[in-house]
Amino acid sequence: MVAVTIGPAARTAVAPGELLCPAAGRGDRLAEALRHGDLKAIRFAPGQSLRAPDDQWDVELYDLARDPGEEYDLAAARPAQADALVKLMRRSWAPVYPRKPFGVTLEVVGGGPEFTVTATLANGSARPWTAARLILDVPSGWVVHARDAATAARLEPGERLTVRWRVTRPQVSTATSLTCRGTARHEDDELTYTATTALGRPHVTSQPGP
């Protein structure tokens, strides 16, 4: 059994275990198709939404063993089989597709004049990155001490680079946010990701009197 959502809609015969590919002929209507044994069902949405009620979809059914060219729609003659394949399509839906962490995340722990900033650059892609680096941008006069290496020669898919900094603000500061940049390379491509986090209320320390 194979199920796939496609668009624009397609009409193509496939062997068991092969996915369907988009093809011209049905405009921009969203469609999904499923093959189960020799039977192939295709249903076309009334528009671009998968949430449309089932009775608004157009369903076609083909017996690929006898009709590999999909010339004879059997949906009206075999409604029970068409309905069964539509139910299989619905059960194959995955409402949420988990995604690996990607890009830069930034977190501030602590308050007052000293606090810790933690940043992570995550390679959620399917390709390795090289020359990975995290850079914390702070206002002039702030003191930053890195507690971890801020670079990695290579990040494989799914790997992360995490850096912690100890940050000290000057006595007088009105900054309300910090930004971190993550950079890396893939072949000739330069990759850059940024994240910004709020610092809460500005830290203002009055100068001692004379």
PDB file of C-alpha atoms in Angstrom:
ATOM      1  CA  MET A   1       0.000   0.000   0.000  1.00  0.00           C
ATOM      2  CA  VAL A   2       1.324   3.425  -0.945  1.00  0.00           C
ATOM      3  CA  ALA A   3      -0.298   6.765  -0.146  1.00  0.00           C
ATOM      4  CA  VAL A   4       0.959  10.193  -1.108  1.00  0.00           C
ATOM      5  CA  THR A   5      -0.450  13.717  -1.291  1.00  0.00           C
ATOM      6  CA  ILE A   6       0.411  15.482  -4.515  1.00  0.00           C
ATOM      7  CA  GLY A   7      -0.277  18.748  -6.292  1.00  0.00           C
ATOM      8  CA  PRO A   8      -0.995  19.704  -8.955  1.00  0.00           C
ATOM      9  CA  ALA A   9      -3.116  16.578  -9.348  1.00  0.00           C
ATOM     10  CA  ALA A  10      -1.701  13.593 -11.188  1.00  0.00           C
ATOM     11  CA  ARG A  11      -2.799  10.687 -13.344  1.00  0.00           C
ATOM     12  CA  THR A  12      -0.067   8.105 -13.624  1.00  0.00           C
ATOM     13  CA  ALA A  13       0.173   4.349 -13.210  1.00  0.00           C
ATOM     14  CA  VAL A  14       2.749   3.030 -10.748  1.00  0.00           C
ATOM     15  CA  ALA A  15       4.077  -0.318  -9.670  1.00  0.00           C
ATOM     16  CA  PRO A  16       3.492  -1.478  -6.085  1.00  0.00           C
ATOM     17  CA  GLY A  17       5.850   0.304  -3.726  1.00  0.00           C
ATOM     18  CA  GLU A  18       6.365   3.358  -5.959  1.00  0.00           C
ATOM     19  CA  LEU A  19       5.218   6.860  -5.073  1.00  0.00           C
ATOM     20  CA  LEU A  20       3.131   8.932  -7.430  1.00  0.00           C
ATOM     21  CA  CYS A  21       4.595  12.054  -8.993  1.00  0.00           C
ATOM     22  CA  PRO A  22       2.845  15.304  -9.946  1.00  0.00           C
ATOM     23  CA  ALA A  23       1.751  15.604 -13.576  1.00  0.00           C
ATOM     24  CA  ALA A  24      -0.166  18.079 -15.659  1.00  0.00           C
ATOM     25  CA  GLY A  25      -3.799  17.705 -16.596  1.00  0.00           C
ATOM     26  CA  ARG A  26      -5.775  18.645 -13.479  1.00  0.00           C
ATOM     27  CA  GLY A  27      -4.742  22.228 -12.969  1.00  0.00           C
ATOM     28  CA  ASP A  28      -3.770  23.290  -9.483  1.00  0.00           C
ATOM     29  CA  ARG A  29      -6.212  21.110  -7.531  1.00  0.00           C
ATOM     30  CA  LEU A  30      -4.717  19.357  -4.558  1.00  0.00           C
ATOM     31  CA  ALA A  31      -4.923  15.575  -4.833  1.00  0.00           C
ATOM     32  CA  GLU A  32      -3.838  12.424  -3.072  1.00  0.00           C
ATOM     33  CA  ALA A  33      -3.560   8.876  -4.362  1.00  0.00           C
ATOM     34  CA  LEU A  34      -3.140   5.389  -2.963  1.00  0.00           C
ATOM     35  CA  ARG A  35      -2.462   2.011  -4.520  1.00  0.00           C
ATOM     36  CA  HIS A  36      -3.535  -1.166  -2.741  1.00  0.00           C
ATOM     37  CA  GLY A  37      -2.921  -4.347  -4.705  1.00  0.00           C
ATOM     38  CA  ASP A  38      -4.125  -3.784  -8.248  1.00  0.00           C
ATOM     39  CA  LEU A  39      -6.480  -0.976  -7.264  1.00  0.00           C
ATOM     40  CA  LYS A  40      -5.485   2.669  -7.366  1.00  0.00           C
ATOM     41  CA  ALA A  41      -7.651   5.449  -5.963  1.00  0.00           C
ATOM     42  CA  ILE A  42      -7.169   9.140  -6.621  1.00  0.00           C
ATOM     43  CA  ARG A  43      -9.201  11.870  -5.005  1.00  0.00           C
ATOM     44  CA  PHE A  44      -9.193  15.543  -5.894  1.00  0.00           C
ATOM     45  CA  ALA A  45      -9.887  18.282  -3.358  1.00  0.00           C
ATOM     46  CA  PRO A  46     -12.266  21.111  -4.220  1.00  0.00           C
ATOM     47  CA  GLY A  47      -9.344  23.509  -3.723  1.00  0.00           C
ATOM     48  CA  GLN A  48      -6.039  23.596  -1.881  1.00  0.00           C
ATOM     49  CA  SER A  49      -7.206  22.421   1.549  1.00  0.00           C
ATOM     50  CA  LEU A  50      -6.856  18.895   2.898  1.00  0.00           C
ATOM     51  CA  ARG A  51      -9.507  19.768   5.497  1.00  0.00           C
ATOM     52  CA  ALA A  52     -12.337  19.830   2.963  1.00  0.00           C
ATOM     53  CA  PRO A  53     -15.169  17.393   3.858  1.00  0.00           C
ATOM     54  CA  ASP A  54     -14.928  14.005   2.160  1.00  0.00           C
ATOM     55  CA  ASP A  55     -18.145  14.494   0.199  1.00  0.00           C
ATOM     56  CA  GLN A  56     -16.598  17.507  -1.578  1.00  0.00           C
ATOM     57  CA  TRP A  57     -13.716  15.482  -3.018  1.00  0.00           C
ATOM     58  CA  ASP A  58     -13.894  13.836  -6.460  1.00  0.00           C
ATOM     59  CA  VAL A  59     -12.828  10.183  -6.233  1.00  0.00           C
ATOM     60  CA  GLU A  60     -11.609   7.988  -9.075  1.00  0.00           C
ATOM     61  CA  LEU A  61     -10.825   4.263  -8.904  1.00  0.00           C
ATOM     62  CA  TYR A  62      -8.815   2.192 -11.391  1.00  0.00           C
ATOM     63  CA  ASP A  63      -7.946  -1.501 -11.739  1.00  0.00           C
ATOM     64  CA  LEU A  64      -4.338  -1.278 -12.924  1.00  0.00           C
ATOM     65  CA  ALA A  65      -4.144  -4.974 -13.781  1.00  0.00           C
ATOM     66  CA  ARG A  66      -6.855  -4.584 -16.427  1.00  0.00           C
ATOM     67  CA  ASP A  67      -6.556  -0.867 -17.101  1.00  0.00           C
ATOM     68  CA  PRO A  68      -2.923   0.274 -16.743  1.00  0.00           C
ATOM     69  CA  GLY A  69      -3.671   3.430 -18.699  1.00  0.00           C
ATOM     70  CA  GLU A  70      -6.346   4.492 -16.179  1.00  0.00           C
ATOM     71  CA  GLU A  71      -8.999   5.056 -18.836  1.00  0.00           C
ATOM     72  CA  TYR A  72     -11.994   3.536 -17.004  1.00  0.00           C
ATOM     73  CA  ASP A  73     -13.022   5.079 -13.701  1.00  0.00           C
ATOM     74  CA  LEU A  74     -14.651   2.386 -11.523  1.00  0.00           C
ATOM     75  CA  ALA A  75     -15.574   4.577  -8.547  1.00  0.00           C
ATOM     76  CA  ALA A  76     -19.297   4.596  -9.391  1.00  0.00           C
ATOM     77  CA  ALA A  77     -19.376   0.854 -10.118  1.00  0.00           C
ATOM     78  CA  ARG A  78     -17.368  -0.119  -7.018  1.00  0.00           C
ATOM     79  CA  PRO A  79     -18.266   2.446  -4.341  1.00  0.00           C
ATOM     80  CA  ALA A  80     -17.384   0.143  -1.437  1.00  0.00           C
ATOM     81  CA  GLN A  81     -13.842  -0.390  -2.706  1.00  0.00           C
ATOM     82  CA  ALA A  82     -13.432   3.319  -3.452  1.00  0.00           C
ATOM     83  CA  ASP A  83     -14.605   4.218   0.072  1.00  0.00           C
ATOM     84  CA  ALA A  84     -12.242   1.648   1.590  1.00  0.00           C
ATOM     85  CA  LEU A  85      -9.235   3.137  -0.173  1.00  0.00           C
ATOM     86  CA  VAL A  86     -10.270   6.668   0.814  1.00  0.00           C
ATOM     87  CA  LYS A  87     -10.354   5.532   4.451  1.00  0.00           C
ATOM     88  CA  LEU A  88      -6.853   4.109   4.036  1.00  0.00           C
ATOM     89  CA  MET A  89      -5.712   7.474   2.694  1.00  0.00           C
ATOM     90  CA  ARG A  90      -7.175   9.264   5.683  1.00  0.00           C
ATOM     91  CA  ARG A  91      -5.482   6.878   8.110  1.00  0.00           C
ATOM     92  CA  SER A  92      -2.146   7.460   6.391  1.00  0.00           C
ATOM     93  CA  TRP A  93      -2.191  11.184   7.174  1.00  0.00           C
ATOM     94  CA  ALA A  94       0.421  12.433   9.642  1.00  0.00           C
ATOM     95  CA  PRO A  95      -0.976  15.651  11.181  1.00  0.00           C
ATOM     96  CA  VAL A  96       2.375  16.583  12.723  1.00  0.00           C
ATOM     97  CA  TYR A  97       5.727  15.897  11.141  1.00  0.00           C
ATOM     98  CA  PRO A  98       8.515  16.033  13.749  1.00  0.00           C
ATOM     99  CA  ARG A  99      11.427  18.187  12.724  1.00  0.00           C
ATOM    100  CA  LYS A 100      14.907  18.174  14.100  1.00  0.00           C
ATOM    101  CA  PRO A 101      16.069  21.390  15.808  1.00  0.00           C
ATOM    102  CA  PHE A 102      17.362  23.843  13.215  1.00  0.00           C
ATOM    103  CA  GLY A 103      19.231  27.138  13.391  1.00  0.00           C
ATOM    104  CA  VAL A 104      20.089  29.102  16.537  1.00  0.00           C
ATOM    105  CA  THR A 105      18.390  29.139  19.926  1.00  0.00           C
ATOM    106  CA  LEU A 106      19.356  31.538  22.698  1.00  0.00           C
ATOM    107  CA  GLU A 107      18.702  31.483  26.439  1.00  0.00           C
ATOM    108  CA  VAL A 108      19.608  33.842  29.303  1.00  0.00           C
ATOM    109  CA  VAL A 109      19.886  32.538  32.861  1.00  0.00           C
ATOM    110  CA  GLY A 110      20.243  34.908  35.778  1.00  0.00           C
ATOM    111  CA  GLY A 111      19.819  38.641  36.194  1.00  0.00           C
ATOM    112  CA  GLY A 112      21.571  41.640  37.564  1.00  0.00           C
ATOM    113  CA  PRO A 113      24.990  42.728  36.354  1.00  0.00           C
ATOM    114  CA  GLU A 114      26.171  39.139  35.710  1.00  0.00           C
ATOM    115  CA  PHE A 115      24.333  36.355  33.935  1.00  0.00           C
ATOM    116  CA  THR A 116      24.893  33.327  31.688  1.00  0.00           C
ATOM    117  CA  VAL A 117      23.937  33.153  28.022  1.00  0.00           C
ATOM    118  CA  THR A 118      23.623  29.770  26.287  1.00  0.00           C
ATOM    119  CA  ALA A 119      23.343  29.474  22.508  1.00  0.00           C
ATOM    120  CA  THR A 120      22.946  26.386  20.334  1.00  0.00           C
ATOM    121  CA  LEU A 121      23.479  26.046  16.603  1.00  0.00           C
ATOM    122  CA  ALA A 122      21.623  22.920  15.415  1.00  0.00           C
ATOM    123  CA  ASN A 123      22.105  21.261  12.047  1.00  0.00           C
ATOM    124  CA  GLY A 124      18.603  19.991  11.352  1.00  0.00           C
ATOM    125  CA  SER A 125      19.335  19.510   7.668  1.00  0.00           C
ATOM    126  CA  ALA A 126      20.282  16.327   5.842  1.00  0.00           C
ATOM    127  CA  ARG A 127      23.726  17.594   4.878  1.00  0.00           C
ATOM    128  CA  PRO A 128      26.910  18.148   6.889  1.00  0.00           C
ATOM    129  CA  TRP A 129      28.072  21.638   7.792  1.00  0.00           C
ATOM    130  CA  THR A 130      31.647  22.815   8.169  1.00  0.00           C
ATOM    131  CA  ALA A 131      33.274  25.795   9.876  1.00  0.00           C
ATOM    132  CA  ALA A 132      30.404  26.180  12.321  1.00  0.00           C
ATOM    133  CA  ARG A 133      30.632  29.161  14.674  1.00  0.00           C
ATOM    134  CA  LEU A 134      28.525  30.989  17.272  1.00  0.00           C
ATOM    135  CA  ILE A 135      29.026  34.725  17.845  1.00  0.00           C
ATOM    136  CA  LEU A 136      27.369  36.649  20.688  1.00  0.00           C
ATOM    137  CA  ASP A 137      26.813  40.320  19.870  1.00  0.00           C
ATOM    138  CA  VAL A 138      26.880  42.543  22.961  1.00  0.00           C
ATOM    139  CA  PRO A 139      26.889  46.330  23.414  1.00  0.00           C
ATOM    140  CA  SER A 140      30.147  48.195  23.783  1.00  0.00           C
ATOM    141  CA  GLY A 141      31.563  48.044  27.283  1.00  0.00           C
ATOM    142  CA  TRP A 142      30.105  44.633  28.159  1.00  0.00           C
ATOM    143  CA  VAL A 143      32.506  41.861  29.221  1.00  0.00           C
ATOM    144  CA  VAL A 144      32.039  38.371  27.783  1.00  0.00           C
ATOM    145  CA  HIS A 145      33.870  35.188  28.761  1.00  0.00           C
ATOM    146  CA  ALA A 146      33.225  32.036  26.707  1.00  0.00           C
ATOM    147  CA  ARG A 147      33.002  28.872  28.795  1.00  0.00           C
ATOM    148  CA  ASP A 148      32.984  26.561  25.775  1.00  0.00           C
ATOM    149  CA  ALA A 149      34.586  26.427  22.346  1.00  0.00           C
ATOM    150  CA  ALA A 150      32.596  28.657  20.005  1.00  0.00           C
ATOM    151  CA  THR A 151      33.581  26.805  16.818  1.00  0.00           C
ATOM    152  CA  ALA A 152      33.263  23.322  15.362  1.00  0.00           C
ATOM    153  CA  ALA A 153      35.101  22.070  12.308  1.00  0.00           C
ATOM    154  CA  ARG A 154      32.129  19.942  11.262  1.00  0.00           C
ATOM    155  CA  LEU A 155      28.507  19.391  12.282  1.00  0.00           C
ATOM    156  CA  GLU A 156      26.906  16.246  10.942  1.00  0.00           C
ATOM    157  CA  PRO A 157      23.121  16.165  10.350  1.00  0.00           C
ATOM    158  CA  GLY A 158      21.426  16.226  13.748  1.00  0.00           C
ATOM    159  CA  GLU A 159      24.503  17.491  15.608  1.00  0.00           C
ATOM    160  CA  ARG A 160      24.683  20.728  17.613  1.00  0.00           C
ATOM    161  CA  LEU A 161      27.227  23.272  18.729  1.00  0.00           C
ATOM    162  CA  THR A 162      26.434  24.712  22.175  1.00  0.00           C
ATOM    163  CA  VAL A 163      28.301  27.604  23.775  1.00  0.00           C
ATOM    164  CA  ARG A 164      27.903  29.250  27.190  1.00  0.00           C
ATOM    165  CA  TRP A 165      29.092  32.756  27.921  1.00  0.00           C
ATOM    166  CA  ARG A 166      29.415  34.566  31.234  1.00  0.00           C
ATOM    167  CA  VAL A 167      28.329  38.122  30.591  1.00  0.00           C
ATOM    168  CA  THR A 168      28.931  41.181  32.790  1.00  0.00           C
ATOM    169  CA  ARG A 169      27.145  44.429  32.081  1.00  0.00           C
ATOM    170  CA  PRO A 170      28.621  47.822  32.877  1.00  0.00           C
ATOM    171  CA  GLN A 171      27.236  49.811  35.774  1.00  0.00           C
ATOM    172  CA  VAL A 172      24.997  51.807  33.460  1.00  0.00           C
ATOM    173  CA  SER A 173      23.180  49.961  30.672  1.00  0.00           C
ATOM    174  CA  THR A 174      19.893  50.405  28.862  1.00  0.00           C
ATOM    175  CA  ALA A 175      20.189  47.392  26.537  1.00  0.00           C
ATOM    176  CA  THR A 176      17.089  45.185  26.578  1.00  0.00           C
ATOM    177  CA  SER A 177      18.101  42.327  24.254  1.00  0.00           C
ATOM    178  CA  LEU A 178      21.007  40.242  23.000  1.00  0.00           C
ATOM    179  CA  THR A 179      21.576  38.684  19.588  1.00  0.00           C
ATOM    180  CA  CYS A 180      23.577  35.610  18.644  1.00  0.00           C
ATOM    181  CA  ARG A 181      24.688  34.665  15.145  1.00  0.00           C
ATOM    182  CA  GLY A 182      25.427  31.155  13.996  1.00  0.00           C
ATOM    183  CA  THR A 183      27.394  30.629  10.806  1.00  0.00           C
ATOM    184  CA  ALA A 184      28.468  27.556   8.867  1.00  0.00           C
ATOM    185  CA  ARG A 185      29.284  26.363   5.374  1.00  0.00           C
ATOM    186  CA  HIS A 186      27.973  23.664   3.097  1.00  0.00           C
ATOM    187  CA  GLU A 187      30.194  23.278   0.056  1.00  0.00           C
ATOM    188  CA  ASP A 188      30.145  26.800  -1.445  1.00  0.00           C
ATOM    189  CA  ASP A 189      27.104  28.022   0.490  1.00  0.00           C
ATOM    190  CA  GLU A 190      27.455  30.423   3.430  1.00  0.00           C
ATOM    191  CA  LEU A 191      24.808  29.748   6.094  1.00  0.00           C
ATOM    192  CA  THR A 192      23.796  32.339   8.688  1.00  0.00           C
ATOM    193  CA  TYR A 193      21.174  32.048  11.432  1.00  0.00           C
ATOM    194  CA  THR A 194      20.312  34.537  14.169  1.00  0.00           C
ATOM    195  CA  ALA A 195      18.384  34.542  17.416  1.00  0.00           C
ATOM    196  CA  THR A 196      17.489  37.406  19.747  1.00  0.00           C
ATOM    197  CA  THR A 197      16.359  37.179  23.347  1.00  0.00           C
ATOM    198  CA  ALA A 198      15.026  39.809  25.709  1.00  0.00           C
ATOM    199  CA  LEU A 199      16.930  40.718  28.848  1.00  0.00           C
ATOM    200  CA  GLY A 200      13.874  41.912  30.733  1.00  0.00           C
ATOM    201  CA  ARG A 201      14.056  45.232  32.495  1.00  0.00           C
ATOM    202  CA  PRO A 202      17.128  47.343  31.684  1.00  0.00           C
ATOM    203  CA  HIS A 203      19.836  47.150  34.314  1.00  0.00           C
ATOM    204  CA  VAL A 204      20.745  50.625  35.558  1.00  0.00           C
ATOM    205  CA  THR A 205      23.166  51.053  38.420  1.00  0.00           C
ATOM    206  CA  SER A 206      23.548  54.574  39.740  1.00  0.00           C
ATOM    207  CA  GLN A 207      27.039  55.939  39.952  1.00  0.00           C
ATOM    208  CA  PRO A 208      28.369  56.410  43.506  1.00  0.00           C
ATOM    209  CA  GLY A 209      28.217  59.959  44.771  1.00  0.00           C
ATOM    210  CA  PRO A 210      31.320  62.078  45.371  1.00  0.00           C
TER     211      PRO A 210
END
